[in-house]
Amino acid sequence: MTPTSSPPRPAHLPIGAVIYPAAFAMALTLMQASLGIIFFARDVHHAQPGQIGWLAGTWAITYTLGCLWLRPLFKHLEPRQQVVISTVCLCAILIGMQVVPTLAGLFVFHGLFGLLLALYWPSLMGWLSTGSEGERLGRLVSRFNLSWSFGNIIGPYVCGWLLHLNVRLPLAVGAATSLVIAGFVAAAGRRLPSSAEEASAHAAAGNAPPRVDQSTLLRYPAWLGHFAAYFTVGAVAGIFPVGARDQLGCSETLIGFIFLVRGLANTVAFLGMGRTPFWHFRLWPMLVGQTVAIAAFALLTHATSLIAVTLLLSLANFAAGISYSESIFHGASGSMDRTHRMAIHEALIGIGLFIGSAVGGMVYEATSLQGLFALCAGALALATLGQALLHRMLRPR
């Protein structure tokens, strides 16, 4: 009697085949939510610029709390499970934003949005970087950044077009995209190795995580620059759309195009950082990137044409891409717990976005767009000085 052989197990998918599309789709969803909610609050709930600044930052502070508090409660789950839980909840929250009758309720739902998002990005990023160091880690980070930045490029323009049709459409499309991500990751999860299998594969290939912490102290200046960059991103993303419509007379579609060009500049930065390892474990590229952003915002205080505003905002976003890449690389390099490091990286994004949008909203309401740009230049200048001082304090004697 011939023994019955079990059917062959399907080959595993490369992890990037799941993570890169998931990063792209979530970035697209975030753009629909973050840009769409600004005009939704303005047009449906008649929110003032200061209120919009606080609203735009609400998700960021709860995202920070989620990275530090909520995510550890789910660390026993596989990353793919955390992603599915997160995206299903985000779909429900985005639907709730459209039906809640008050501005206060919109604040609550936006806060929940950030809290549940904390189960998404750190897990995805820690999962991707497992067992990689040096130039290989730099390449993985670059591909991941390119994936979500393509979503950032397309998202604002799509959002502007949807806003032109109906102010509720960006939130509705964001809800639908979240559900698609959940279904995609749940289905593809059957073709991915478990965390234990991944760890065994990396160990067999000589890519096991370090047994002792080999982290670089450059992560601290990198994190400071990353925070400052996202302070300016929060100020621009949360307030510029209102200022551009009210002060510059831009349509929603044109604002979406400006943000598309900003996103393209971000992508160029990620592409360059992934292809050139010269910046690894060096301080001066951080300082150069910050200085470029300071110059861009200083010039924006005097810019009068939309072309100049678009190009200078793009230059500032190019520099933000440098800071983002520096933070991921120097935070993950040599670390024994990369998901935790990515949670710190993401928490700094949340804090920066929250403070930037809240303070930026108050400054804009009291002054103008020029005052907002001057605030960004000043914050970056302080951070650059802080990076140099931190490096000097931490450098071995």
Short mmCIF file of C-alpha atoms in Angstrom, two decimals:
data_model
loop_
_atom_site.label_atom_id
_atom_site.label_comp_id
_atom_site.label_asym_id
_atom_site.label_seq_id
_atom_site.Cartn_x
_atom_site.Cartn_y
_atom_site.Cartn_z
CA MET A 1 0.00 0.00 0.00
CA THR A 2 1.49 3.32 -1.10
CA PRO A 3 1.50 5.90 1.68
CA THR A 4 -0.49 9.02 0.94
CA SER A 5 1.76 12.05 0.75
CA SER A 6 0.52 15.37 2.05
CA PRO A 7 0.12 18.12 -0.53
CA PRO A 8 3.16 20.38 -0.86
CA ARG A 9 3.01 23.52 1.22
CA PRO A 10 2.80 26.67 -0.92
CA ALA A 11 6.03 28.64 -1.13
CA HIS A 12 6.34 31.62 1.16
CA LEU A 13 5.93 35.08 -0.31
CA PRO A 14 8.79 37.56 0.11
CA ILE A 15 7.91 39.74 3.06
CA GLY A 16 8.27 42.88 0.95
CA ALA A 17 5.46 41.66 -1.33
CA VAL A 18 3.08 42.27 1.57
CA ILE A 19 4.69 45.10 3.53
CA TYR A 20 5.42 47.46 0.65
CA PRO A 21 1.86 47.45 -0.80
CA ALA A 22 0.45 47.71 2.74
CA ALA A 23 2.64 50.75 3.45
CA PHE A 24 1.56 52.40 0.18
CA ALA A 25 -2.13 51.78 0.82
CA MET A 26 -2.02 53.04 4.42
CA ALA A 27 -0.21 56.21 3.37
CA LEU A 28 -2.98 56.76 0.82
CA THR A 29 -5.58 56.22 3.56
CA LEU A 30 -3.84 58.62 5.92
CA MET A 31 -3.79 61.34 3.28
CA GLN A 32 -7.52 60.96 2.71
CA ALA A 33 -8.13 61.18 6.45
CA SER A 34 -5.66 63.91 7.44
CA LEU A 35 -6.31 66.30 4.55
CA GLY A 36 -9.99 65.42 4.21
CA ILE A 37 -10.81 66.04 7.87
CA ILE A 38 -9.46 69.62 7.68
CA PHE A 39 -12.00 70.66 5.06
CA PHE A 40 -14.69 68.44 6.59
CA ALA A 41 -14.30 70.25 9.93
CA ARG A 42 -14.19 73.64 8.22
CA ASP A 43 -17.17 73.16 5.89
CA VAL A 44 -19.45 70.85 7.90
CA HIS A 45 -18.69 71.89 11.50
CA HIS A 46 -17.54 75.49 10.74
CA ALA A 47 -14.33 75.08 12.77
CA GLN A 48 -11.93 78.03 13.13
CA PRO A 49 -8.23 77.76 12.15
CA GLY A 50 -7.13 77.38 15.77
CA GLN A 51 -9.64 74.56 16.31
CA ILE A 52 -8.52 72.90 13.10
CA GLY A 53 -4.91 73.04 14.29
CA TRP A 54 -5.83 71.20 17.50
CA LEU A 55 -8.01 68.74 15.55
CA ALA A 56 -5.25 67.99 13.05
CA GLY A 57 -2.90 67.23 15.95
CA THR A 58 -5.32 65.13 17.99
CA TRP A 59 -4.60 61.87 16.17
CA ALA A 60 -0.87 62.49 16.52
CA ILE A 61 -0.85 62.72 20.32
CA THR A 62 -3.07 59.64 20.71
CA TYR A 63 -0.84 57.86 18.19
CA THR A 64 2.11 58.64 20.44
CA LEU A 65 0.26 57.29 23.47
CA GLY A 66 -0.70 54.22 21.47
CA CYS A 67 2.90 53.55 20.43
CA LEU A 68 4.07 53.77 24.05
CA TRP A 69 1.07 52.22 25.85
CA LEU A 70 -1.37 50.35 23.58
CA ARG A 71 1.13 48.56 21.31
CA PRO A 72 2.89 46.67 24.16
CA LEU A 73 -0.47 45.16 25.17
CA PHE A 74 -0.64 43.43 21.77
CA LYS A 75 3.01 42.39 21.47
CA HIS A 76 2.09 38.70 21.88
CA LEU A 77 0.26 38.86 18.54
CA GLU A 78 1.90 38.37 15.16
CA PRO A 79 2.54 41.64 13.26
CA ARG A 80 0.05 40.65 10.57
CA GLN A 81 -2.64 40.16 13.23
CA GLN A 82 -1.97 43.61 14.65
CA VAL A 83 -2.22 45.11 11.16
CA VAL A 84 -5.60 43.44 10.51
CA ILE A 85 -7.00 44.54 13.89
CA SER A 86 -5.78 48.08 13.27
CA THR A 87 -7.20 48.45 9.76
CA VAL A 88 -10.62 46.99 10.57
CA CYS A 89 -10.93 49.43 13.49
CA LEU A 90 -9.73 52.33 11.35
CA CYS A 91 -12.44 51.58 8.79
CA ALA A 92 -15.12 51.80 11.50
CA ILE A 93 -13.61 55.02 12.91
CA LEU A 94 -13.51 56.75 9.52
CA ILE A 95 -17.18 55.88 9.00
CA GLY A 96 -17.94 57.25 12.48
CA MET A 97 -16.24 60.57 11.65
CA GLN A 98 -18.77 61.17 8.89
CA VAL A 99 -21.87 60.63 11.02
CA VAL A 100 -20.89 62.16 14.38
CA PRO A 101 -23.04 65.32 14.79
CA THR A 102 -20.63 67.61 16.68
CA LEU A 103 -17.10 68.94 16.40
CA ALA A 104 -16.34 67.51 19.86
CA GLY A 105 -17.34 64.08 18.58
CA LEU A 106 -15.05 64.53 15.58
CA PHE A 107 -12.19 65.19 18.02
CA VAL A 108 -12.97 61.93 19.83
CA PHE A 109 -13.03 59.86 16.64
CA HIS A 110 -9.83 61.46 15.38
CA GLY A 111 -8.18 60.58 18.67
CA LEU A 112 -9.31 56.96 18.34
CA PHE A 113 -7.92 56.97 14.81
CA GLY A 114 -4.44 57.76 16.09
CA LEU A 115 -4.66 55.28 18.95
CA LEU A 116 -5.49 52.33 16.68
CA LEU A 117 -2.97 53.41 14.06
CA ALA A 118 -0.26 52.67 16.66
CA LEU A 119 -0.80 48.95 16.04
CA TYR A 120 0.06 49.42 12.37
CA TRP A 121 3.30 51.24 11.56
CA PRO A 122 5.69 50.08 14.33
CA SER A 123 4.76 46.43 13.74
CA LEU A 124 5.18 46.78 9.99
CA MET A 125 8.56 48.49 10.30
CA GLY A 126 10.00 46.22 12.98
CA TRP A 127 8.83 43.19 11.01
CA LEU A 128 10.56 44.38 7.85
CA SER A 129 13.94 45.22 9.44
CA THR A 130 14.40 41.96 11.34
CA GLY A 131 17.93 40.60 10.94
CA SER A 132 19.30 43.37 8.70
CA GLU A 133 22.22 45.71 9.31
CA GLY A 134 24.43 48.17 7.45
CA GLU A 135 23.81 48.75 3.75
CA ARG A 136 21.14 46.03 3.57
CA LEU A 137 19.18 47.78 6.33
CA GLY A 138 19.59 51.06 4.47
CA ARG A 139 18.17 49.53 1.28
CA LEU A 140 15.19 48.00 3.08
CA VAL A 141 14.43 51.30 4.79
CA SER A 142 14.66 53.08 1.44
CA ARG A 143 12.22 50.67 -0.27
CA PHE A 144 9.80 50.92 2.63
CA ASN A 145 10.00 54.72 2.57
CA LEU A 146 9.49 54.78 -1.19
CA SER A 147 6.37 52.62 -0.79
CA TRP A 148 4.58 54.87 1.66
CA SER A 149 5.87 58.05 0.03
CA PHE A 150 4.22 57.04 -3.27
CA GLY A 151 0.99 56.98 -1.29
CA ASN A 152 1.82 60.44 -0.02
CA ILE A 153 2.43 61.65 -3.57
CA ILE A 154 -0.85 60.37 -4.98
CA GLY A 155 -2.97 60.86 -1.85
CA PRO A 156 -3.25 64.68 -1.73
CA TYR A 157 -4.18 65.01 -5.38
CA VAL A 158 -6.78 62.24 -5.09
CA CYS A 159 -8.07 63.87 -1.92
CA GLY A 160 -8.34 67.28 -3.60
CA TRP A 161 -10.27 65.75 -6.49
CA LEU A 162 -12.60 63.92 -4.10
CA LEU A 163 -13.16 67.10 -2.07
CA HIS A 164 -14.16 68.87 -5.24
CA LEU A 165 -16.92 66.28 -5.68
CA ASN A 166 -18.07 65.99 -2.05
CA VAL A 167 -16.47 66.96 1.25
CA ARG A 168 -17.30 63.54 2.76
CA LEU A 169 -15.71 61.45 0.00
CA PRO A 170 -12.08 61.43 1.28
CA LEU A 171 -13.15 59.94 4.61
CA ALA A 172 -15.38 57.39 2.85
CA VAL A 173 -12.60 56.34 0.47
CA GLY A 174 -10.18 56.11 3.42
CA ALA A 175 -12.58 53.73 5.17
CA ALA A 176 -12.84 51.54 2.07
CA THR A 177 -9.05 51.46 1.61
CA SER A 178 -8.56 50.42 5.25
CA LEU A 179 -10.87 47.47 4.71
CA VAL A 180 -8.98 46.48 1.55
CA ILE A 181 -5.69 46.51 3.49
CA ALA A 182 -7.20 44.28 6.18
CA GLY A 183 -8.39 41.75 3.60
CA PHE A 184 -5.09 41.82 1.70
CA VAL A 185 -2.90 41.25 4.78
CA ALA A 186 -5.24 38.58 6.17
CA ALA A 187 -5.16 36.67 2.88
CA ALA A 188 -1.45 37.13 2.23
CA GLY A 189 -0.66 36.14 5.83
CA ARG A 190 -1.27 32.52 4.91
CA ARG A 191 1.69 32.73 2.54
CA LEU A 192 4.10 34.41 4.97
CA PRO A 193 6.36 32.68 7.50
CA SER A 194 5.60 33.10 11.19
CA SER A 195 7.84 35.21 13.41
CA ALA A 196 9.54 32.05 14.73
CA GLU A 197 10.22 30.79 11.19
CA GLU A 198 11.63 34.20 10.20
CA ALA A 199 13.92 34.26 13.22
CA SER A 200 15.19 30.74 12.39
CA ALA A 201 15.79 31.70 8.75
CA HIS A 202 17.75 34.81 9.69
CA ALA A 203 19.82 32.86 12.22
CA ALA A 204 20.62 30.17 9.61
CA ALA A 205 21.70 32.88 7.17
CA GLY A 206 23.93 34.53 9.75
CA ASN A 207 21.56 37.49 10.14
CA ALA A 208 20.43 36.88 13.70
CA PRO A 209 19.82 39.96 15.85
CA PRO A 210 22.82 41.00 17.98
CA ARG A 211 23.11 39.22 21.34
CA VAL A 212 24.26 42.43 22.96
CA ASP A 213 23.10 45.95 22.22
CA GLN A 214 25.31 47.56 19.57
CA SER A 215 23.25 50.71 19.09
CA THR A 216 24.82 53.95 17.91
CA LEU A 217 24.55 57.09 20.03
CA LEU A 218 23.83 58.99 16.82
CA ARG A 219 20.24 57.87 17.24
CA TYR A 220 19.70 60.70 19.74
CA PRO A 221 20.66 63.59 17.40
CA ALA A 222 18.78 61.76 14.63
CA TRP A 223 15.63 61.54 16.78
CA LEU A 224 15.86 65.25 17.66
CA GLY A 225 16.10 66.21 14.00
CA HIS A 226 13.27 63.81 13.16
CA PHE A 227 11.05 65.42 15.81
CA ALA A 228 11.80 68.93 14.53
CA ALA A 229 11.13 67.88 10.93
CA TYR A 230 7.71 66.50 11.86
CA PHE A 231 6.95 69.61 13.90
CA THR A 232 7.17 71.50 10.60
CA VAL A 233 5.29 68.77 8.71
CA GLY A 234 2.47 69.04 11.27
CA ALA A 235 2.39 72.83 11.01
CA VAL A 236 2.27 72.76 7.22
CA ALA A 237 -0.09 69.78 6.79
CA GLY A 238 -2.50 70.96 9.49
CA ILE A 239 -2.67 74.67 8.69
CA PHE A 240 -1.35 75.40 5.19
CA PRO A 241 -4.46 74.01 3.41
CA VAL A 242 -6.67 76.51 5.27
CA GLY A 243 -4.22 79.36 4.75
CA ALA A 244 -3.73 78.52 1.09
CA ARG A 245 -7.48 78.63 0.47
CA ASP A 246 -8.22 81.70 2.63
CA GLN A 247 -5.06 83.76 2.12
CA LEU A 248 -3.76 82.65 -1.29
CA GLY A 249 -7.10 81.83 -2.95
CA CYS A 250 -6.12 78.27 -3.89
CA SER A 251 -8.72 75.65 -4.79
CA GLU A 252 -8.79 72.27 -3.05
CA THR A 253 -7.47 70.62 -6.22
CA LEU A 254 -4.53 73.04 -6.43
CA ILE A 255 -3.73 72.48 -2.75
CA GLY A 256 -3.75 68.76 -3.43
CA PHE A 257 -1.31 69.29 -6.31
CA ILE A 258 1.04 71.31 -4.06
CA PHE A 259 1.02 68.47 -1.55
CA LEU A 260 1.64 66.01 -4.39
CA VAL A 261 4.81 67.88 -5.35
CA ARG A 262 5.86 67.94 -1.66
CA GLY A 263 5.39 64.18 -1.53
CA LEU A 264 7.47 63.73 -4.68
CA ALA A 265 10.35 65.64 -3.06
CA ASN A 266 10.08 63.33 -0.05
CA THR A 267 10.35 60.33 -2.37
CA VAL A 268 13.46 61.71 -4.09
CA ALA A 269 15.08 62.07 -0.66
CA PHE A 270 14.26 58.46 0.24
CA LEU A 271 15.59 57.20 -3.08
CA GLY A 272 18.86 59.08 -2.64
CA MET A 273 19.31 57.99 0.98
CA GLY A 274 18.80 54.35 -0.01
CA ARG A 275 21.37 54.44 -2.78
CA THR A 276 24.13 56.32 -0.94
CA PRO A 277 25.59 54.94 2.32
CA PHE A 278 27.96 57.89 2.95
CA TRP A 279 25.60 59.32 5.59
CA HIS A 280 25.64 56.18 7.76
CA PHE A 281 26.98 56.90 11.25
CA ARG A 282 27.85 60.53 10.47
CA LEU A 283 26.47 63.72 12.05
CA TRP A 284 27.18 66.27 9.34
CA PRO A 285 24.56 64.98 6.83
CA MET A 286 21.90 65.53 9.52
CA LEU A 287 23.04 69.12 10.05
CA VAL A 288 23.17 69.83 6.31
CA GLY A 289 19.61 68.53 5.87
CA GLN A 290 18.33 70.69 8.72
CA THR A 291 20.10 73.76 7.32
CA VAL A 292 18.45 73.24 3.92
CA ALA A 293 15.03 73.16 5.60
CA ILE A 294 15.79 76.29 7.65
CA ALA A 295 16.72 78.15 4.45
CA ALA A 296 13.54 76.96 2.69
CA PHE A 297 11.23 78.17 5.46
CA ALA A 298 13.12 81.46 5.83
CA LEU A 299 12.63 82.12 2.11
CA LEU A 300 8.94 81.15 2.37
CA THR A 301 8.35 84.12 4.67
CA HIS A 302 9.09 86.33 1.62
CA ALA A 303 7.68 84.14 -1.19
CA THR A 304 4.83 85.73 -3.15
CA SER A 305 4.19 83.37 -6.09
CA LEU A 306 2.55 79.96 -5.88
CA ILE A 307 5.42 78.44 -7.87
CA ALA A 308 7.95 79.68 -5.31
CA VAL A 309 5.79 78.49 -2.40
CA THR A 310 5.42 75.03 -3.97
CA LEU A 311 9.14 74.65 -4.69
CA LEU A 312 10.24 75.85 -1.25
CA LEU A 313 7.71 73.63 0.56
CA SER A 314 9.02 70.74 -1.52
CA LEU A 315 12.61 71.57 -0.57
CA ALA A 316 11.63 71.56 3.10
CA ASN A 317 9.91 68.20 2.65
CA PHE A 318 13.02 66.85 0.90
CA ALA A 319 14.97 67.72 4.05
CA ALA A 320 12.29 66.06 6.19
CA GLY A 321 12.84 62.87 4.18
CA ILE A 322 16.52 62.99 5.09
CA SER A 323 15.67 63.34 8.80
CA TYR A 324 13.16 60.48 8.60
CA SER A 325 15.70 58.12 7.01
CA GLU A 326 18.39 59.10 9.52
CA SER A 327 16.02 58.34 12.41
CA ILE A 328 14.99 54.89 11.17
CA PHE A 329 18.52 53.81 10.27
CA HIS A 330 20.32 55.02 13.37
CA GLY A 331 17.44 53.92 15.62
CA ALA A 332 17.33 50.37 14.26
CA SER A 333 21.03 49.79 13.67
CA GLY A 334 22.51 47.41 16.26
CA SER A 335 19.30 47.27 18.30
CA MET A 336 18.06 44.06 19.94
CA ASP A 337 14.41 45.24 19.95
CA ARG A 338 13.66 46.97 16.67
CA THR A 339 9.90 47.10 17.06
CA HIS A 340 10.43 49.12 20.25
CA ARG A 341 12.85 51.43 18.44
CA MET A 342 10.37 51.90 15.61
CA ALA A 343 7.71 52.72 18.20
CA ILE A 344 9.98 55.50 19.50
CA HIS A 345 10.52 56.70 15.92
CA GLU A 346 6.76 56.76 15.31
CA ALA A 347 6.02 58.35 18.71
CA LEU A 348 8.33 61.24 17.80
CA ILE A 349 6.34 61.68 14.60
CA GLY A 350 3.14 61.84 16.63
CA ILE A 351 4.50 64.34 19.15
CA GLY A 352 5.98 66.50 16.39
CA LEU A 353 2.78 66.49 14.34
CA PHE A 354 0.62 67.29 17.36
CA ILE A 355 2.71 70.18 18.67
CA GLY A 356 3.38 71.49 15.17
CA SER A 357 -0.27 71.55 14.12
CA ALA A 358 -1.52 72.91 17.47
CA VAL A 359 1.09 75.66 17.83
CA GLY A 360 1.01 76.34 14.09
CA GLY A 361 -2.75 76.85 14.21
CA MET A 362 -2.44 79.41 17.01
CA VAL A 363 0.43 81.24 15.28
CA TYR A 364 -1.43 81.34 11.97
CA GLU A 365 -4.61 82.62 13.62
CA ALA A 366 -2.60 85.39 15.34
CA THR A 367 -0.42 86.27 12.33
CA SER A 368 -0.44 84.75 8.83
CA LEU A 369 1.21 82.07 6.72
CA GLN A 370 4.43 84.06 6.94
CA GLY A 371 4.32 83.76 10.72
CA LEU A 372 3.76 80.01 10.39
CA PHE A 373 6.83 79.65 8.14
CA ALA A 374 8.95 81.74 10.52
CA LEU A 375 7.90 79.43 13.38
CA CYS A 376 9.08 76.39 11.38
CA ALA A 377 12.45 78.00 10.57
CA GLY A 378 13.00 78.87 14.23
CA ALA A 379 12.11 75.38 15.47
CA LEU A 380 14.53 73.78 13.00
CA ALA A 381 17.32 76.18 13.96
CA LEU A 382 16.94 75.27 17.65
CA ALA A 383 16.94 71.55 16.78
CA THR A 384 20.09 71.87 14.66
CA LEU A 385 21.90 73.56 17.53
CA GLY A 386 20.62 70.84 19.87
CA GLN A 387 21.90 68.08 17.55
CA ALA A 388 25.41 69.55 17.55
CA LEU A 389 25.40 69.91 21.35
CA LEU A 390 24.03 66.39 21.87
CA HIS A 391 26.71 64.89 19.65
CA ARG A 392 29.41 66.74 21.53
CA MET A 393 28.05 65.59 24.91
CA LEU A 394 27.66 61.94 23.87
CA ARG A 395 30.89 61.59 21.91
CA PRO A 396 33.41 59.30 23.66
CA ARG A 397 36.21 61.28 25.34
#
